[in-house]
Coordinates of C-alpha atoms in Angstrom, one line a residue:
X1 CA 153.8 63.7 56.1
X2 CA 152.7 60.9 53.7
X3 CA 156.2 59.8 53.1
X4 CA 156.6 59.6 56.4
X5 CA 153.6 57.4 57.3
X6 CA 154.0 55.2 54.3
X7 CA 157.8 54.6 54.9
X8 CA 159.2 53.3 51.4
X9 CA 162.3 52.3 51.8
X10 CA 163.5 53.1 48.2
X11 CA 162.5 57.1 48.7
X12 CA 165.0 57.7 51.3
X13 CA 167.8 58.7 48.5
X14 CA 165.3 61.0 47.2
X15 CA 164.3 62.2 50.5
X16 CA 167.9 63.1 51.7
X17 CA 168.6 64.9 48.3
X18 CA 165.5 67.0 49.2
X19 CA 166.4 67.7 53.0
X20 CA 169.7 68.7 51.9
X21 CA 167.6 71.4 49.7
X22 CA 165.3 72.4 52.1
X23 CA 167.8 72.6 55.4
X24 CA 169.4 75.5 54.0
X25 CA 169.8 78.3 57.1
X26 CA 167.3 81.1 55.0
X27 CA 164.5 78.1 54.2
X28 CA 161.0 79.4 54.5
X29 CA 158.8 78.3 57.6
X30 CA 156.8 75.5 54.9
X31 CA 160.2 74.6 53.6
X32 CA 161.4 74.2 57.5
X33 CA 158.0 72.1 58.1
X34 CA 158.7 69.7 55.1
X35 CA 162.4 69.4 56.3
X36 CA 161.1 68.4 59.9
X37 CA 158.6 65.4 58.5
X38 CA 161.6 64.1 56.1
X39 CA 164.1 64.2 58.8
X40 CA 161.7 62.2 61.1
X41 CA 161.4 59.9 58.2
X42 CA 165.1 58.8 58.0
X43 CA 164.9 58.4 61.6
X44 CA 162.0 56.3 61.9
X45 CA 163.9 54.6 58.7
X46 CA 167.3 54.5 60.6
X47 CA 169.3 55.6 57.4
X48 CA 172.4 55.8 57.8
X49 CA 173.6 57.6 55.1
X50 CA 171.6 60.5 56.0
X51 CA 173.7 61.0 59.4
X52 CA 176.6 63.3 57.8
X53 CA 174.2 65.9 56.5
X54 CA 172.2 65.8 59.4
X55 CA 175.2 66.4 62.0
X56 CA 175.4 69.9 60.2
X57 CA 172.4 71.0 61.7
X58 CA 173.3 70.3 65.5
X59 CA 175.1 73.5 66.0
X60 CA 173.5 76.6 67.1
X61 CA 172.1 78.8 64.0
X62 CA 172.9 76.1 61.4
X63 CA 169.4 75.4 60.0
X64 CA 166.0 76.3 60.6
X65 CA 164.8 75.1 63.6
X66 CA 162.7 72.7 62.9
X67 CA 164.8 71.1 60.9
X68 CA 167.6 71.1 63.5
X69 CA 164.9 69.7 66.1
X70 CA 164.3 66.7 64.2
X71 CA 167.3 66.3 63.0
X72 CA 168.7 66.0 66.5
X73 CA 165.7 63.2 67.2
X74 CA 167.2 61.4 64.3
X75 CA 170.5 61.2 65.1
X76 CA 169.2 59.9 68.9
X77 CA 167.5 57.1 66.6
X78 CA 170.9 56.0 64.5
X79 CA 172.5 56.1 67.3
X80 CA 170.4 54.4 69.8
X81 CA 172.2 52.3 71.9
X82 CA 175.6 52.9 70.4
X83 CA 177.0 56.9 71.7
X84 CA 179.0 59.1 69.8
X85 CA 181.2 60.6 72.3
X86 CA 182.0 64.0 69.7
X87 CA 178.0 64.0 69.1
X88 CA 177.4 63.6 73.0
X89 CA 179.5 66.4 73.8
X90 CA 177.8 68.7 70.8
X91 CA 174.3 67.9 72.4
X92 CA 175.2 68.8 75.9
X93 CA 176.5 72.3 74.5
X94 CA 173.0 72.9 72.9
X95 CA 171.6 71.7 76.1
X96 CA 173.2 73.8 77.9
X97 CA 173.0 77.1 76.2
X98 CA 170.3 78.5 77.8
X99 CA 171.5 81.9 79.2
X100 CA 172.5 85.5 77.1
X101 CA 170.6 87.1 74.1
X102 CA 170.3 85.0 72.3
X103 CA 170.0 81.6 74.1
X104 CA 169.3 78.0 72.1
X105 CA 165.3 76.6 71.5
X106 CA 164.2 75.2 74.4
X107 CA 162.9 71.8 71.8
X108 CA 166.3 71.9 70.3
X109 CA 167.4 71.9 74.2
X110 CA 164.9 68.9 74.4
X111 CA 165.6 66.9 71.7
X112 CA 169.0 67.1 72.7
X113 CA 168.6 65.6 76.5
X114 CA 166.3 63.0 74.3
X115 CA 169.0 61.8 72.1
X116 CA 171.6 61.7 75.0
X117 CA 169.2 59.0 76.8
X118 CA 168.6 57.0 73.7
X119 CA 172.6 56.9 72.9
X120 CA 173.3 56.4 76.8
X121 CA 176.0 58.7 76.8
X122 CA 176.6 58.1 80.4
X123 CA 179.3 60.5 80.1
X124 CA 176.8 63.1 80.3
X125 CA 174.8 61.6 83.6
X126 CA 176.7 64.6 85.4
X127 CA 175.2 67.4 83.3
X128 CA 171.6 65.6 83.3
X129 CA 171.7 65.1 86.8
X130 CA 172.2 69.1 87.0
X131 CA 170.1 69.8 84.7
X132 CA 167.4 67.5 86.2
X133 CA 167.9 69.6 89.4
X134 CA 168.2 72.8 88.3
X135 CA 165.8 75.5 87.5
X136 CA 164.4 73.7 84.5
X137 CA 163.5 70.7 87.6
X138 CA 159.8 71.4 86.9
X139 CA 159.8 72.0 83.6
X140 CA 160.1 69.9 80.1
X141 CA 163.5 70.2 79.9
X142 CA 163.9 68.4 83.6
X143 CA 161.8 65.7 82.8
X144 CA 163.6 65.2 79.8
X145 CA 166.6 65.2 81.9
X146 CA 165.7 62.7 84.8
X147 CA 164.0 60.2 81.4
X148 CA 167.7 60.3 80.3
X149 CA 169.2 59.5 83.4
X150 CA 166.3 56.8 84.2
X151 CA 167.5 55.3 80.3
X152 CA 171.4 55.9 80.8
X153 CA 171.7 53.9 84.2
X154 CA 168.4 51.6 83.9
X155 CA 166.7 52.8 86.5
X156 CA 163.3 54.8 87.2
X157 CA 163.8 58.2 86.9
X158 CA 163.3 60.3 89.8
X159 CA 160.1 62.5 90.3
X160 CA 161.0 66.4 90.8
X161 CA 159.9 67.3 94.8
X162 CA 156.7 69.3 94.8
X163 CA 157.5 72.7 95.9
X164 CA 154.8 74.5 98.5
X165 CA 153.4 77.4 97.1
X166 CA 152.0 80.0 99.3
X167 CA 149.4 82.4 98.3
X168 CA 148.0 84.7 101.0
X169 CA 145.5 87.6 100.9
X170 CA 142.9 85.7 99.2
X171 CA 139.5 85.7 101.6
X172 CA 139.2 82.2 102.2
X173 CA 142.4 81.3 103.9
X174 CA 143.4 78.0 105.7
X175 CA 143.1 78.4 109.1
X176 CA 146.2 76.3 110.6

């Protein structure tokens, strides 16, 4: 975390060396933690050189989670403004593989959406639009979604339509 906050450009080296130690798919939950804050790092740092080993931790069951959550926030940050078509395609997978046994992290799922917006891959409006409307619409995940859109085509993202709940049998009931 102190790396992090004091951002020293002349660690990064060392930093990358260690995340490519502590990214390894059997890391220990503090050695997934440590990964996380030195991934965030190089984003916050925008080093490029870090992109190659952080690209192995898109796909599914690569790297501990954590890990691959940040590392996907990175890779939104070096490539802000500028998509990766091949990258923006790997996202949208993770984004959407939300169905089966053993479906994808639903941060890992948000990060994703995230780093689509920040590359404005408007190839992927499409997907985010369903995604946005779907049944994650309420959730995280659709908010994430319509922030992408509202980032990809510069406009204000559309607010998800309140749904009506009914509840009935309780003993004070509206009367109308």
């Amino acid at each position: 975390v102190a790396l992090r906050r004091l951002q020293v450009t002349e660690s990064l080296p060392g930093v990358l060396t260690n995340v490519q130690k502590v990214t390894t798919k059997d890391a220990q939950l503090s050695r997934d933690e440590q990964g996380s804050e030195l991934i965030q790092l190089l984003g916050l740092m925008k080093y490029e050189p870090a992109r190659e080993t952080l690209l192995k931790l898109v796909p599914k069951n690569s790297g501990p989670v954590m890990s691959r959550q940040a590392a996907i926030w990175t890779l939104g940050h070096l490539h802000a403004d500028n998509v990766d078509t091949a990258l923006a395609t790997q996202l949208m997978r993770r984004v959407n593989d939300n169905q089966g046994m053993e479906p994808e992290d639903d941060l890992v799922r948000y990060q994703s959406i995230i780093a689509l917006g920040r590359m404005k891959a408007t190839a992927q409006v499409g997907g985010l639009r369903a995604i946005a409307g779907g049944q994650d619409e309420t959730s995280h995940i659709g908010a994430a979604a319509r922030w992408s859109i509202g980032q990809i085509t510069d406009t204000r993202p559309a607010e998800p339509p309140l749904s009506p709940t009914n509840v009935g049998g309780w003993f004070l009931e509206p009367t109308n």
